[in-house]
């Protein structure tokens, strides 16, 4: 597979920005500098300050879908930057998964979280970084540079493996600590049935996004192929 000029540098910028957001957000959380105010019954926050609450704060941070999606982008763009031409079924699926997860993160945050979640302190930096900058950059890099080719059987089923693992981890964490990352999965307030329904809706949307990504990828491959033929003519 021939790469578009500038693919590798773009991927390195993408991975640097994504890892920067992941490292800064987790460092601030572990040091107790992040907003730790409890925003409602059954929601995250309100943990002990300082060293005693460090492990619990870190665990909560790693239960946010936002953090999972940003780690996925950071890891996948690093993988692609190191070897962008290797396109196995799992590498394609992980690439698609990162694009899907970071888009869901951006959209759900803008629609369901940001309107009722005023930013304070370090979140004025980390929230836009992880919910706006990294998603926009990741999609821009993919749309402009790729790498292309999401084709092949079983890509979309593989694509939802990581999100389903997150669902299991999030509900397990909630079962143990009676705290959830988002109001729409807050079992303490809305119960398991409503929370499961909300997750199911998001999963269906996520699968639809995967199909859209696959369609865009096919279109971009066609356009790129035509441009190369014209350039060679």
XYZ file of N, CA and C in Angstrom:
699
model
N 0.845 -1.193 0.000
C 0.000 0.000 0.000
C 0.883 1.246 0.000
N 0.688 2.107 -1.003
C 1.477 3.327 -1.108
C 0.896 4.393 -0.191
N 1.773 5.053 0.578
C 1.331 6.068 1.521
C 1.220 7.428 0.851
N 0.304 8.239 1.348
C 0.219 9.634 0.929
C 1.375 10.390 1.580
N 1.983 11.291 0.843
C 3.117 12.051 1.360
C 2.730 12.796 2.640
N 3.559 12.654 3.663
C 3.300 13.318 4.936
C 2.555 12.471 5.948
N 2.236 11.214 5.584
C 1.457 10.356 6.481
C 2.164 10.135 7.814
N 3.423 9.747 7.753
C 4.138 9.421 8.990
C 4.272 10.637 9.916
N 4.726 11.809 9.419
C 4.798 12.977 10.301
C 3.445 13.328 10.923
N 2.372 13.222 10.131
C 1.038 13.524 10.656
C 0.659 12.565 11.779
N 0.976 11.284 11.598
C 0.677 10.290 12.637
C 1.498 10.542 13.892
N 2.759 10.961 13.736
C 3.585 11.266 14.908
C 3.031 12.463 15.674
N 2.553 13.475 14.965
C 1.921 14.623 15.636
C 0.673 14.165 16.374
N -0.136 13.345 15.711
C -1.364 12.813 16.306
C -1.074 12.042 17.590
N -0.086 11.154 17.536
C 0.214 10.343 18.719
C 0.798 11.196 19.840
N 1.589 12.223 19.494
C 2.161 13.105 20.517
C 1.064 13.885 21.236
N 0.105 14.399 20.479
C -0.998 15.151 21.080
C -1.860 14.241 21.953
N -2.178 13.049 21.440
C -3.019 12.113 22.202
C -2.336 11.672 23.489
N -1.056 11.274 23.393
C -0.335 10.860 24.596
C -0.180 12.027 25.564
N 0.012 13.238 25.039
C 0.121 14.409 25.907
C -1.123 14.598 26.753
N -2.298 14.469 26.129
C -3.548 14.597 26.870
C -3.733 13.502 27.898
N -3.393 12.265 27.521
C -3.520 11.122 28.441
C -2.605 11.297 29.646
N -1.346 11.634 29.393
C -0.362 11.756 30.477
C -0.701 12.926 31.390
N -1.043 14.085 30.808
C -1.360 15.258 31.626
C -2.584 15.005 32.496
N -3.642 14.464 31.906
C -4.882 14.231 32.653
C -4.672 13.258 33.801
N -3.972 12.161 33.551
C -3.745 11.179 34.609
C -2.782 11.691 35.670
N -1.789 12.465 35.267
C -0.849 13.034 36.238
C -1.562 13.991 37.175
N -2.380 14.873 36.611
C -3.137 15.832 37.421
C -4.065 15.102 38.385
N -4.697 14.036 37.897
C -5.604 13.254 38.744
C -4.858 12.597 39.895
N -3.739 11.946 39.599
C -2.971 11.254 40.638
C -2.420 12.225 41.669
N -2.049 13.424 41.234
C -1.505 14.430 42.152
C -2.596 15.152 42.936
N -3.844 14.869 42.609
C -4.945 15.489 43.331
C -5.244 16.911 42.902
N -4.801 17.291 41.699
C -5.019 18.653 41.217
C -6.278 18.777 40.359
N -6.862 17.657 39.982
C -8.079 17.687 39.160
C -9.293 17.958 40.037
N -10.357 18.432 39.407
C -11.604 18.680 40.125
C -12.142 17.355 40.662
N -12.283 17.266 41.984
C -12.698 16.019 42.633
C -14.052 16.175 43.312
N -14.795 17.192 42.898
C -16.083 17.452 43.526
C -17.119 16.443 43.044
N -17.860 15.866 43.997
C -18.912 14.909 43.637
C -20.093 15.684 43.078
N -20.531 15.315 41.879
C -21.581 16.080 41.204
C -22.978 15.491 41.384
N -23.079 14.361 42.053
C -24.387 13.772 42.274
C -24.279 12.372 42.845
N -25.385 11.872 43.382
C -25.405 10.527 43.950
C -25.086 9.489 42.875
N -24.126 8.608 43.198
C -23.771 7.543 42.280
C -22.782 7.934 41.203
N -22.322 9.183 41.210
C -21.367 9.637 40.205
C -19.963 9.731 40.785
N -18.974 9.806 39.912
C -17.580 9.899 40.340
C -17.326 11.198 41.103
N -16.203 11.198 41.838
C -15.797 12.374 42.593
C -15.947 12.147 44.085
N -15.509 13.131 44.854
C -15.635 13.051 46.301
C -14.689 12.074 46.958
N -13.573 11.767 46.306
C -12.600 10.822 46.865
C -11.622 11.538 47.785
N -10.943 10.797 48.664
C -9.969 11.415 49.569
C -8.876 12.152 48.798
N -8.456 13.293 49.331
C -7.388 14.062 48.701
C -6.031 13.457 49.047
N -5.008 13.877 48.313
C -3.643 13.465 48.624
C -3.375 12.001 48.330
N -2.347 11.480 48.985
C -1.899 10.105 48.754
C -2.961 9.051 49.069
N -3.750 9.192 50.164
C -4.742 8.152 50.480
C -5.739 7.872 49.352
N -6.077 8.895 48.576
C -7.066 8.691 47.519
C -6.473 8.520 46.139
N -5.130 8.431 46.062
C -4.463 8.396 44.761
C -4.910 7.207 43.911
N -4.909 6.014 44.487
C -5.258 4.808 43.732
C -6.712 4.858 43.256
N -7.609 5.304 44.135
C -9.025 5.372 43.768
C -9.267 6.425 42.695
N -8.576 7.558 42.811
C -8.720 8.602 41.785
C -8.212 8.100 40.434
N -7.075 7.404 40.464
C -6.535 6.846 39.225
C -7.466 5.819 38.611
N -8.079 4.988 39.461
C -8.996 3.958 38.962
C -10.235 4.595 38.335
N -10.753 5.643 38.993
C -11.907 6.328 38.417
C -11.561 6.951 37.068
N -10.391 7.580 36.993
C -9.988 8.207 35.733
C -9.906 7.182 34.609
N -9.429 5.985 34.944
C -9.285 4.929 33.943
C -10.591 4.182 33.679
N -11.686 4.668 34.264
C -12.996 4.082 34.004
C -13.826 4.964 33.078
N -13.352 6.166 32.820
C -14.037 7.038 31.862
C -13.850 6.513 30.437
N -14.915 6.496 29.673
C -14.808 6.129 28.257
C -13.893 7.103 27.528
N -13.930 8.361 27.958
C -13.039 9.371 27.375
C -11.587 8.934 27.456
N -11.178 8.446 28.620
C -9.784 8.039 28.790
C -9.477 6.817 27.929
N -10.390 5.868 27.885
C -10.175 4.688 27.036
C -10.030 5.101 25.571
N -10.870 6.001 25.108
C -10.814 6.396 23.698
C -9.530 7.154 23.393
N -9.084 7.999 24.323
C -7.843 8.738 24.103
C -6.623 7.824 24.160
N -6.644 6.836 25.051
C -5.553 5.854 25.088
C -5.542 5.034 23.801
N -6.735 4.671 23.320
C -6.813 3.936 22.051
C -6.189 4.741 20.916
N -6.536 6.011 20.829
C -5.970 6.861 19.777
C -4.459 6.959 19.925
N -3.995 7.176 21.158
C -2.557 7.305 21.401
C -1.813 6.034 20.994
N -2.347 4.880 21.400
C -1.684 3.605 21.104
C -1.755 3.256 19.615
N -2.920 3.459 19.013
C -3.100 3.084 17.604
C -2.299 3.998 16.681
N -2.301 5.302 16.949
C -1.523 6.204 16.092
C -0.028 5.945 16.243
N 0.407 5.547 17.433
C 1.813 5.160 17.608
C 2.116 3.908 16.790
N 1.222 2.921 16.869
C 1.377 1.691 16.088
C 1.447 1.998 14.594
N 0.579 2.883 14.135
C 0.552 3.233 12.716
C 1.765 4.056 12.309
N 2.207 4.947 13.183
C 3.383 5.765 12.867
C 4.625 4.895 12.709
N 4.714 3.850 13.514
C 5.867 2.952 13.441
C 5.845 2.094 12.177
N 4.638 1.691 11.759
C 4.535 0.852 10.556
C 3.175 1.079 9.892
N 3.016 2.192 9.177
C 1.704 2.527 8.607
C 1.266 1.631 7.456
N 2.194 0.892 6.864
C 1.850 0.080 5.697
C 1.360 -1.332 6.048
N 1.538 -1.746 7.284
C 1.086 -3.073 7.694
C -0.398 -3.007 8.036
N -1.243 -3.719 7.275
C -2.691 -3.659 7.462
C -3.264 -5.065 7.633
N -3.126 -5.634 8.823
C -3.736 -6.922 9.141
C -5.175 -6.673 9.591
N -6.017 -7.721 9.651
C -7.397 -7.524 10.101
C -7.497 -6.849 11.471
N -6.668 -7.262 12.423
C -6.741 -6.666 13.754
C -6.235 -5.231 13.768
N -5.192 -4.929 12.983
C -4.704 -3.551 12.912
C -5.755 -2.634 12.275
N -6.434 -3.127 11.253
C -7.525 -2.360 10.643
C -8.645 -2.125 11.659
N -8.994 -3.185 12.386
C -10.080 -3.084 13.365
C -9.731 -2.119 14.489
N -8.496 -2.166 14.968
C -8.075 -1.260 16.034
C -8.063 0.183 15.552
N -7.645 0.380 14.312
C -7.666 1.724 13.727
C -9.099 2.243 13.642
N -9.998 1.411 13.115
C -11.407 1.789 13.035
C -11.984 2.040 14.422
N -11.632 1.192 15.376
C -12.122 1.323 16.749
C -11.695 2.653 17.358
N -10.436 3.033 17.148
C -9.940 4.302 17.687
C -10.710 5.479 17.093
N -10.945 5.440 15.781
C -11.707 6.503 15.123
C -13.134 6.560 15.650
N -13.753 5.399 15.798
C -15.128 5.344 16.281
C -15.223 5.819 17.727
N -14.343 5.318 18.594
C -14.414 5.657 20.014
C -14.179 7.143 20.255
N -13.195 7.719 19.567
C -12.901 9.132 19.806
C -14.009 10.024 19.258
N -14.687 9.575 18.181
C -15.830 10.333 17.664
C -17.007 10.259 18.629
N -17.294 9.061 19.144
C -18.364 8.905 20.135
C -18.071 9.761 21.363
N -16.809 9.773 21.799
C -16.408 10.605 22.935
C -16.743 12.069 22.683
N -16.360 12.573 21.518
C -16.583 13.984 21.199
C -18.068 14.319 21.123
N -18.842 13.452 20.459
C -20.263 13.731 20.256
C -21.043 13.612 21.563
N -20.823 12.530 22.317
C -21.540 12.341 23.582
C -21.195 13.459 24.560
N -19.922 13.859 24.591
C -19.523 14.958 25.479
C -20.246 16.250 25.095
N -20.262 16.566 23.803
C -20.876 17.814 23.347
C -22.383 17.832 23.592
N -23.027 16.674 23.408
C -24.488 16.611 23.485
C -24.997 16.363 24.905
N -24.366 15.411 25.619
C -24.939 14.939 26.883
C -24.196 15.377 28.139
N -22.942 15.794 28.016
C -22.149 16.061 29.219
C -21.798 17.535 29.372
N -21.243 18.135 28.337
C -20.766 19.518 28.418
C -21.832 20.522 28.867
N -23.095 20.404 28.387
C -24.096 21.404 28.782
C -24.357 21.470 30.286
N -24.116 20.389 31.011
C -24.393 20.370 32.457
C -23.130 20.150 33.287
N -21.968 20.334 32.670
C -20.710 20.058 33.365
C -19.767 21.257 33.246
N -19.941 22.282 34.105
C -19.080 23.462 34.036
C -17.627 23.103 34.337
N -16.712 23.704 33.601
C -15.291 23.395 33.755
C -14.655 24.310 34.793
N -13.746 23.698 35.572
C -13.021 24.449 36.594
C -11.577 23.975 36.610
N -10.668 24.874 36.970
C -9.270 24.503 37.175
C -8.636 23.876 35.947
N -7.942 22.761 36.187
C -7.219 22.081 35.115
C -8.136 21.519 34.039
N -9.407 21.287 34.380
C -10.332 20.746 33.376
C -10.568 21.726 32.231
N -10.266 23.006 32.463
C -10.347 23.988 31.383
C -9.339 23.675 30.280
N -8.268 22.953 30.654
C -7.246 22.540 29.686
C -7.498 21.113 29.207
N -7.655 20.188 30.158
C -7.711 18.768 29.800
C -9.009 18.370 29.094
N -10.133 18.976 29.475
C -11.393 18.604 28.827
C -11.411 18.959 27.343
N -11.115 20.211 26.957
C -11.046 20.502 25.516
C -9.974 19.679 24.802
N -8.859 19.416 25.478
C -7.777 18.641 24.867
C -8.273 17.255 24.461
N -8.935 16.566 25.427
C -9.337 15.183 25.178
C -10.670 15.040 24.448
N -11.531 16.047 24.543
C -12.859 15.932 23.934
C -12.999 16.683 22.612
N -12.078 17.604 22.328
C -12.188 18.400 21.104
C -10.924 18.301 20.248
N -9.774 18.650 20.846
C -8.528 18.729 20.073
C -8.112 17.362 19.534
N -7.994 16.374 20.431
C -7.574 15.040 19.987
C -8.565 14.412 19.006
N -9.880 14.466 19.262
C -10.814 13.918 18.267
C -10.712 14.607 16.905
N -10.671 15.938 16.905
C -10.610 16.670 15.634
C -9.320 16.357 14.880
N -8.202 16.335 15.602
C -6.915 16.042 14.964
C -6.888 14.618 14.411
N -7.392 13.671 15.192
C -7.380 12.262 14.778
C -8.172 12.053 13.495
N -9.349 12.651 13.439
C -10.159 12.502 12.227
C -9.560 13.260 11.052
N -8.976 14.417 11.311
C -8.343 15.176 10.226
C -7.171 14.403 9.630
N -6.348 13.813 10.500
C -5.196 13.035 10.027
C -5.668 11.855 9.193
N -6.691 11.158 9.669
C -7.175 9.998 8.907
C -7.777 10.420 7.570
N -8.605 11.457 7.574
C -9.258 11.885 6.335
C -8.256 12.383 5.296
N -7.205 13.051 5.756
C -6.230 13.624 4.819
C -5.154 12.611 4.428
N -4.614 11.903 5.427
C -3.452 11.044 5.167
C -3.717 9.541 5.280
N -4.732 9.157 6.007
C -4.959 7.724 6.212
C -4.200 7.203 7.417
N -3.645 5.984 7.345
C -3.605 5.096 6.182
C -4.978 4.515 5.844
N -5.120 4.158 4.580
C -6.380 3.655 4.056
C -6.495 2.131 4.204
N -7.655 1.641 3.799
C -8.015 0.217 3.709
C -8.545 -0.341 5.024
N -9.877 -0.269 5.166
C -10.582 -0.900 6.282
C -11.356 -2.121 5.789
N -10.998 -2.633 4.611
C -11.744 -3.730 3.998
C -11.404 -5.063 4.651
N -12.269 -6.049 4.370
C -12.029 -7.395 4.873
C -13.138 -7.865 5.793
N -13.347 -9.177 5.863
C -14.393 -9.730 6.735
C -14.008 -9.635 8.209
N -15.009 -9.437 9.053
C -14.783 -9.470 10.499
C -14.171 -8.228 11.095
N -14.014 -7.157 10.315
C -13.390 -5.941 10.845
C -14.303 -5.268 11.874
N -15.573 -5.120 11.544
C -16.491 -4.421 12.451
C -16.748 -5.214 13.735
N -16.977 -6.548 13.694
C -17.078 -7.284 14.963
C -15.844 -7.118 15.849
N -14.658 -7.136 15.249
C -13.439 -6.915 16.028
C -13.412 -5.495 16.601
N -13.983 -4.562 15.846
C -13.947 -3.151 16.216
C -14.663 -2.866 17.534
N -15.684 -3.657 17.861
C -16.463 -3.377 19.070
C -15.968 -4.148 20.292
N -14.902 -4.913 20.160
C -14.385 -5.696 21.290
C -13.944 -4.782 22.431
N -13.130 -3.777 22.133
C -12.624 -2.875 23.171
C -13.757 -2.115 23.861
N -14.710 -1.515 23.127
C -15.831 -0.861 23.804
C -16.632 -1.793 24.705
N -16.815 -3.053 24.288
C -17.552 -4.003 25.129
C -16.766 -4.349 26.394
N -15.446 -4.408 26.280
C -14.617 -4.623 27.477
C -14.785 -3.441 28.426
N -14.822 -2.226 27.869
C -15.039 -1.045 28.717
C -16.383 -1.128 29.436
N -17.433 -1.536 28.729
C -18.756 -1.655 29.352
C -18.692 -2.598 30.548
N -18.064 -3.755 30.361
C -17.936 -4.714 31.456
C -17.149 -4.143 32.620
N -16.022 -3.481 32.321
C -15.188 -2.887 33.367
C -15.947 -1.784 34.111
N -16.662 -0.947 33.387
C -17.383 0.169 33.991
C -18.474 -0.316 34.940
N -19.244 -1.335 34.519
C -20.298 -1.857 35.385
C -19.713 -2.625 36.573
N -18.590 -3.315 36.370
C -17.925 -4.008 37.480
C -17.423 -3.005 38.510
N -16.812 -1.933 38.034
C -16.350 -0.872 38.939
C -17.527 -0.288 39.713
N -18.635 -0.054 39.017
C -19.815 0.490 39.677
C -20.399 -0.459 40.707
N -20.378 -1.754 40.398
C -20.892 -2.757 41.327
C -20.089 -2.774 42.621
N -18.783 -2.592 42.501
C -17.900 -2.639 43.671
C -17.926 -1.328 44.446
N -17.852 -0.194 43.723
C -17.684 1.103 44.389
C -18.952 1.960 44.391
N -20.015 1.487 43.744
C -21.292 2.222 43.690
C -21.105 3.635 43.141
N -20.272 3.754 42.121
C -20.026 5.047 41.477
C -19.825 4.815 39.985
N -20.377 5.728 39.190
C -20.356 5.580 37.736
C -19.853 6.867 37.088
N -19.254 6.753 35.898
C -18.641 7.930 35.281
C -19.625 8.933 34.690
N -20.803 8.452 34.260
C -21.738 9.332 33.559
C -23.161 9.129 34.073
N -23.961 10.188 33.989
C -25.337 10.119 34.480
C -26.161 9.087 33.717
N -25.890 8.910 32.422
C -26.716 7.992 31.623
C -26.401 6.520 31.888
N -25.371 6.238 32.718
C -25.113 4.861 33.158
C -25.104 4.762 34.684
N -25.620 5.776 35.342
C -25.613 5.823 36.806
C -26.687 4.890 37.366
N -26.299 3.655 37.599
C -27.230 2.623 38.063
C -27.871 2.999 39.393
N -27.150 3.715 40.231
C -27.673 4.123 41.539
C -28.943 4.951 41.376
N -28.998 5.778 40.340
C -30.146 6.661 40.132
C -31.159 6.110 39.130
N -30.683 5.460 38.068
C -31.613 5.073 36.991
C -31.834 3.567 36.886
N -31.045 2.771 37.608
C -31.210 1.325 37.584
C -30.495 0.663 36.417
N -30.340 -0.653 36.518
C -29.594 -1.400 35.503
C -30.298 -1.426 34.147
N -31.631 -1.536 34.152
C -32.348 -1.658 32.886
C -32.183 -0.411 32.022
N -32.362 0.756 32.632
C -32.228 2.009 31.876
C -30.780 2.222 31.455
N -29.845 1.924 32.367
C -28.421 2.071 32.035
C -28.042 1.144 30.880
N -28.532 -0.107 30.933
C -28.239 -1.064 29.862
C -28.862 -0.615 28.545
N -30.076 -0.074 28.622
C -30.722 0.446 27.404
C -29.893 1.572 26.792
N -29.417 2.483 27.642
C -28.616 3.605 27.145
C -27.317 3.125 26.500
N -26.687 2.138 27.133
C -25.453 1.574 26.568
C -25.741 0.893 25.234
N -26.860 0.167 25.167
C -27.228 -0.531 23.929
C -27.432 0.462 22.785
N -28.077 1.586 23.087
C -28.284 2.622 22.066
C -26.944 3.130 21.549
N -26.011 3.381 22.479
C -24.693 3.892 22.089
C -23.926 2.851 21.275
N -24.057 1.570 21.646
C -23.373 0.508 20.895
C -23.915 0.423 19.468
N -25.237 0.519 19.330
C -25.842 0.504 17.992
C -25.328 1.684 17.171
N -25.273 2.860 17.802
C -24.741 4.045 17.113
C -23.278 3.822 16.738
N -22.514 3.216 17.656
C -21.091 2.961 17.405
C -20.898 2.031 16.211
N -21.727 0.982 16.124
C -21.635 0.059 14.983
C -21.982 0.784 13.687
N -22.994 1.656 13.752
C -23.346 2.452 12.571
C -22.183 3.351 12.158
N -21.505 3.935 13.146
C -20.336 4.778 12.866
C -19.246 3.958 12.184
N -19.060 2.715 12.634
C -18.063 1.837 12.008
C -18.367 1.628 10.529
N -19.637 1.416 10.210
C -20.017 1.246 8.807
C -19.781 2.533 8.017
N -20.053 3.669 8.645
C -19.798 4.955 7.980
C -18.306 5.120 7.710
N -17.480 4.778 8.708
C -16.022 4.855 8.535
C -15.585 3.972 7.376
N -16.136 2.768 7.331
C -15.784 1.837 6.252
C -16.173 2.415 4.893
N -17.356 3.039 4.824
C -17.802 3.641 3.575
C -16.935 4.817 3.155
N -16.594 5.675 4.116
C -15.718 6.818 3.818
C -14.360 6.326 3.343
N -13.850 5.291 4.013
C -12.549 4.731 3.644
C -12.568 4.220 2.204
N -13.633 3.525 1.835
C -13.747 2.994 0.468
C -13.786 4.140 -0.546
N -14.540 5.195 -0.210
C -14.629 6.360 -1.092
C -13.271 7.041 -1.242
N -12.569 7.214 -0.118
C -11.259 7.868 -0.159
C -10.245 7.039 -0.941
N -10.317 5.710 -0.797
C -9.422 4.844 -1.568
C -9.683 4.988 -3.069
N -10.961 5.094 -3.435
C -11.316 5.258 -4.848
C -10.795 6.582 -5.390
N -11.019 7.656 -4.619
C -10.570 8.986 -5.046
C -9.056 9.035 -5.149
N -8.364 8.487 -4.141
C -6.899 8.476 -4.145
C -6.365 7.684 -5.332
N -7.006 6.538 -5.621
C -6.585 5.714 -6.755
C -6.731 6.449 -8.075
N -7.836 7.185 -8.229
C -8.046 7.957 -9.457
C -6.992 9.056 -9.598
N -6.699 9.741 -8.472
C -5.699 10.813 -8.510
C -4.333 10.277 -8.921
N -3.991 9.087 -8.428
C -2.688 8.498 -8.762
C -2.625 8.115 -10.244
N -3.751 7.604 -10.756
C -3.787 7.236 -12.175
C -3.629 8.469 -13.058
N -4.278 9.571 -12.649
C -4.162 10.808 -13.418
C -2.735 11.345 -13.373
N -2.111 11.247 -12.181
C -0.744 11.745 -12.029
C 0.236 10.927 -12.861
N -0.070 9.624 -13.007
C 0.825 8.736 -13.758
C 0.607 8.842 -15.268
N -0.557 9.380 -15.658
C -0.891 9.453 -17.095
C -0.056 10.515 -17.819
